[in-house]
PDB file of C-alpha atoms in Angstrom:
ATOM      1  CA  MET A 133     137.138  17.102 126.473  1.00  0.00           C
ATOM      2  CA  LYS A 134     134.836  14.460 125.025  1.00  0.00           C
ATOM      3  CA  LEU A 135     131.922  15.956 126.936  1.00  0.00           C
ATOM      4  CA  LEU A 136     132.618  19.486 125.705  1.00  0.00           C
ATOM      5  CA  LEU A 137     131.998  18.770 122.011  1.00  0.00           C
ATOM      6  CA  PRO A 138     128.458  17.358 122.426  1.00  0.00           C
ATOM      7  CA  VAL A 139     127.545  20.213 124.755  1.00  0.00           C
ATOM      8  CA  LEU A 140     128.720  22.781 122.205  1.00  0.00           C
ATOM      9  CA  LEU A 141     126.886  21.049 119.374  1.00  0.00           C
ATOM     10  CA  LEU A 142     123.710  20.863 121.448  1.00  0.00           C
ATOM     11  CA  SER A 143     123.911  24.566 122.277  1.00  0.00           C
ATOM     12  CA  LEU A 144     124.360  25.404 118.591  1.00  0.00           C
ATOM     13  CA  ALA A 145     121.421  23.201 117.642  1.00  0.00           C
ATOM     14  CA  LEU A 146     119.174  24.894 120.195  1.00  0.00           C
ATOM     15  CA  THR A 147     120.083  28.434 119.160  1.00  0.00           C
ATOM     16  CA  ALA A 148     119.769  27.861 115.397  1.00  0.00           C
ATOM     17  CA  PRO A 149     115.923  27.942 115.265  1.00  0.00           C
ATOM     18  CA  ALA A 150     115.883  31.112 117.348  1.00  0.00           C
ATOM     19  CA  GLN A 151     117.952  32.908 114.726  1.00  0.00           C
ATOM     20  CA  THR A 152     115.572  32.185 111.858  1.00  0.00           C
ATOM     21  CA  GLN A 153     112.487  33.932 113.222  1.00  0.00           C
ATOM     22  CA  SER A 154     110.958  36.701 111.195  1.00  0.00           C
ATOM     23  CA  ARG A 155     110.492  40.061 112.879  1.00  0.00           C
ATOM     24  CA  SER A 156     108.311  43.012 112.094  1.00  0.00           C
ATOM     25  CA  ALA A 157     108.361  46.605 113.188  1.00  0.00           C
ATOM     26  CA  GLN A 158     105.776  49.340 113.058  1.00  0.00           C
ATOM     27  CA  VAL A 159     106.871  51.889 110.497  1.00  0.00           C
ATOM     28  CA  TYR A 160     105.243  55.136 109.436  1.00  0.00           C
ATOM     29  CA  ARG A 161     105.470  56.021 105.749  1.00  0.00           C
ATOM     30  CA  CYS A 162     105.600  59.757 105.313  1.00  0.00           C
ATOM     31  CA  GLY A 163     106.284  62.163 102.498  1.00  0.00           C
ATOM     32  CA  PRO A 164     105.415  61.881  98.834  1.00  0.00           C
ATOM     33  CA  ASP A 165     104.697  58.303  97.747  1.00  0.00           C
ATOM     34  CA  GLY A 166     105.450  57.060 101.293  1.00  0.00           C
ATOM     35  CA  ARG A 167     109.214  56.915 100.736  1.00  0.00           C
ATOM     36  CA  ASP A 168     110.151  58.548 104.049  1.00  0.00           C
ATOM     37  CA  LEU A 169     110.127  55.798 106.706  1.00  0.00           C
ATOM     38  CA  ARG A 170     109.903  56.788 110.380  1.00  0.00           C
ATOM     39  CA  ASP A 171     109.504  55.015 113.679  1.00  0.00           C
ATOM     40  CA  SER A 172     107.307  57.812 115.037  1.00  0.00           C
ATOM     41  CA  PRO A 173     104.007  59.074 113.605  1.00  0.00           C
ATOM     42  CA  CYS A 174     104.157  61.368 110.616  1.00  0.00           C
ATOM     43  CA  PRO A 175     103.515  65.071 111.140  1.00  0.00           C
ATOM     44  CA  GLY A 176     100.473  64.840 108.831  1.00  0.00           C
ATOM     45  CA  GLY A 177      98.960  61.883 110.702  1.00  0.00           C
ATOM     46  CA  ALA A 178      99.433  59.105 108.095  1.00  0.00           C
ATOM     47  CA  PRO A 179      98.463  55.595 109.256  1.00  0.00           C
ATOM     48  CA  PRO A 180     101.345  53.187 110.113  1.00  0.00           C
ATOM     49  CA  SER A 181     102.299  50.356 107.807  1.00  0.00           C
ATOM     50  CA  SER A 182     104.064  47.149 108.716  1.00  0.00           C
ATOM     51  CA  VAL A 183     107.423  46.157 107.202  1.00  0.00           C
ATOM     52  CA  ALA A 184     108.595  42.570 107.665  1.00  0.00           C
ATOM     53  CA  TYR A 185     112.269  41.800 108.134  1.00  0.00           C
ATOM     54  CA  ASP A 186     112.831  38.255 106.940  1.00  0.00           C
ATOM     55  CA  GLU A 187     115.863  36.354 108.124  1.00  0.00           C
ATOM     56  CA  PRO A 188     117.398  33.740 105.849  1.00  0.00           C
ATOM     57  CA  SER A 189     116.425  30.118 106.319  1.00  0.00           C
ATOM     58  CA  ALA A 190     118.909  27.500 107.498  1.00  0.00           C
ATOM     59  CA  ALA A 191     119.347  26.258 103.917  1.00  0.00           C
ATOM     60  CA  ASP A 192     120.099  29.784 102.681  1.00  0.00           C
ATOM     61  CA  SER A 193     122.616  30.328 105.476  1.00  0.00           C
ATOM     62  CA  ARG A 194     124.284  26.995 104.745  1.00  0.00           C
ATOM     63  CA  SER A 195     124.520  27.704 101.015  1.00  0.00           C
ATOM     64  CA  ALA A 196     125.952  31.176 101.695  1.00  0.00           C
ATOM     65  CA  ARG A 197     128.549  29.661 104.039  1.00  0.00           C
ATOM     66  CA  ASN A 198     129.460  27.034 101.408  1.00  0.00           C
ATOM     67  CA  ARG A 199     129.794  29.757  98.751  1.00  0.00           C
ATOM     68  CA  HIS A 200     132.029  31.736 101.092  1.00  0.00           C
ATOM     69  CA  LEU A 201     134.274  28.710 101.719  1.00  0.00           C
ATOM     70  CA  ALA A 202     134.484  27.935  97.999  1.00  0.00           C
ATOM     71  CA  ASP A 203     135.376  31.570  97.252  1.00  0.00           C
ATOM     72  CA  ALA A 204     138.061  31.503  99.956  1.00  0.00           C
ATOM     73  CA  LYS A 205     139.585  28.318  98.486  1.00  0.00           C
ATOM     74  CA  GLN A 206     139.552  29.834  95.007  1.00  0.00           C
ATOM     75  CA  ALA A 207     141.168  33.038  96.302  1.00  0.00           C
ATOM     76  CA  ALA A 208     143.910  31.028  98.023  1.00  0.00           C
ATOM     77  CA  ALA A 209     144.553  29.046  94.834  1.00  0.00           C
ATOM     78  CA  LEU A 210     144.712  32.224  92.749  1.00  0.00           C
ATOM     79  CA  ALA A 211     147.112  33.834  95.242  1.00  0.00           C
ATOM     80  CA  ALA A 212     149.375  30.764  95.143  1.00  0.00           C
ATOM     81  CA  ALA A 213     149.334  30.791  91.325  1.00  0.00           C
ATOM     82  CA  ARG A 214     150.168  34.512  91.306  1.00  0.00           C
ATOM     83  CA  ARG A 215     153.095  34.012  93.693  1.00  0.00           C
ATOM     84  CA  ALA A 216     154.392  31.130  91.565  1.00  0.00           C
ATOM     85  CA  SER A 217     154.145  33.155  88.349  1.00  0.00           C
ATOM     86  CA  GLU A 218     155.896  36.130  89.984  1.00  0.00           C
ATOM     87  CA  ALA A 219     158.699  33.854  91.199  1.00  0.00           C
ATOM     88  CA  GLU A 220     159.069  32.421  87.697  1.00  0.00           C
ATOM     89  CA  ALA A 221     159.165  35.921  86.218  1.00  0.00           C
ATOM     90  CA  ARG A 222     161.919  36.899  88.678  1.00  0.00           C
ATOM     91  CA  ARG A 223     163.936  33.796  87.717  1.00  0.00           C
ATOM     92  CA  GLN A 224     163.543  34.557  84.007  1.00  0.00           C
ATOM     93  CA  LYS A 225     164.511  38.195  84.521  1.00  0.00           C
ATOM     94  CA  ALA A 226     167.579  37.155  86.531  1.00  0.00           C
ATOM     95  CA  ALA A 227     168.615  34.700  83.797  1.00  0.00           C
ATOM     96  CA  HIS A 228     168.074  37.370  81.150  1.00  0.00           C
ATOM     97  CA  ILE A 229     170.428  39.851  82.794  1.00  0.00           C
ATOM     98  CA  GLY A 230     172.983  37.168  83.641  1.00  0.00           C
ATOM     99  CA  LEU A 231     172.492  36.728  87.362  1.00  0.00           C
ATOM    100  CA  GLN A 232     172.966  33.292  88.807  1.00  0.00           C
ATOM    101  CA  PRO A 233     170.180  32.053  91.039  1.00  0.00           C
ATOM    102  CA  ALA A 234     171.157  31.604  94.649  1.00  0.00           C
ATOM    103  CA  PRO A 235     171.771  28.016  95.742  1.00  0.00           C
ATOM    104  CA  ALA A 236     168.908  26.508  97.659  1.00  0.00           C
ATOM    105  CA  ALA A 237     170.994  26.058 100.824  1.00  0.00           C
ATOM    106  CA  ALA A 238     172.100  29.699 100.804  1.00  0.00           C
ATOM    107  CA  ALA A 239     168.588  30.949 100.141  1.00  0.00           C
ATOM    108  CA  SER A 240     167.201  29.233 103.179  1.00  0.00           C
ATOM    109  CA  ALA A 241     167.940  30.369 106.677  1.00  0.00           C
ATOM    110  CA  PRO A 242     170.857  28.694 108.450  1.00  0.00           C
ATOM    111  CA  PRO A 243     169.804  25.912 110.784  1.00  0.00           C
ATOM    112  CA  LEU A 244     169.243  26.977 114.327  1.00  0.00           C
ATOM    113  CA  THR A 245     171.580  25.519 116.916  1.00  0.00           C
ATOM    114  CA  GLN A 246     171.015  25.631 120.592  1.00  0.00           C
ATOM    115  CA  ILE A 247     173.765  27.230 122.576  1.00  0.00           C
ATOM    116  CA  LYS A 248     174.569  25.304 125.708  1.00  0.00           C
ATOM    117  CA  PRO A 249     175.441  27.317 128.774  1.00  0.00           C
ATOM    118  CA  PRO A 250     179.065  27.035 129.874  1.00  0.00           C
ATOM    119  CA  LYS A 251     179.825  24.414 132.446  1.00  0.00           C
ATOM    120  CA  THR A 252     180.443  25.838 135.853  1.00  0.00           C
ATOM    121  CA  ALA A 253     183.196  24.572 138.085  1.00  0.00           C
ATOM    122  CA  LYS A 254     182.049  22.411 140.937  1.00  0.00           C
ATOM    123  CA  PRO A 255     183.112  23.501 144.381  1.00  0.00           C
ATOM    124  CA  ALA A 256     186.059  21.571 145.768  1.00  0.00           C
ATOM    125  CA  LYS A 257     185.329  18.941 148.388  1.00  0.00           C
ATOM    126  CA  PRO A 258     186.639  19.837 151.833  1.00  0.00           C
ATOM    127  CA  LYS A 259     189.816  18.009 152.742  1.00  0.00           C
ATOM    128  CA  LYS A 260     189.604  15.534 155.537  1.00  0.00           C
ATOM    129  CA  PRO A 261     192.047  16.127 158.377  1.00  0.00           C
ATOM    130  CA  ALA A 262     194.987  13.743 158.356  1.00  0.00           C
ATOM    131  CA  SER A 263     194.532  11.020 160.886  1.00  0.00           C
ATOM    132  CA  ALA A 264     197.188  10.395 163.527  1.00  0.00           C
ATOM    133  CA  PRO A 265     199.423   7.338 162.888  1.00  0.00           C
ATOM    134  CA  GLY A 266     198.694   5.774 166.238  1.00  0.00           C
ATOM    135  CA  ARG A 267     195.042   5.430 166.025  1.00  0.00           C
TER     136      ARG A 267
END
């Protein structure tokens, strides 16, 4: 187990630079103003142009991941606040119409008990034959 973590981290470290390479593809701009992009030559014979596809740097990826985590934490906090405010609104509505809130013990599920299997009867021991008095 202790060996697995360094191996995984090493494999991630080796693949990270490979993911940040920029790529380019040969693209043909056709049509008016060159807005029609094709991967095959244009019918009119227009020269190809090169379009670069940049991948984000490691710092950009890290900042995007951090933003995503911060947004997820904020969403979880907002959801918890919404649930709490809805629960409070239900309590206030119940008090307004005269309903008593359920006791905490009744609101929760009853405790689980394990059912033991019934004890089975043990087979009777065989009776030993009575020994003769003269022996």
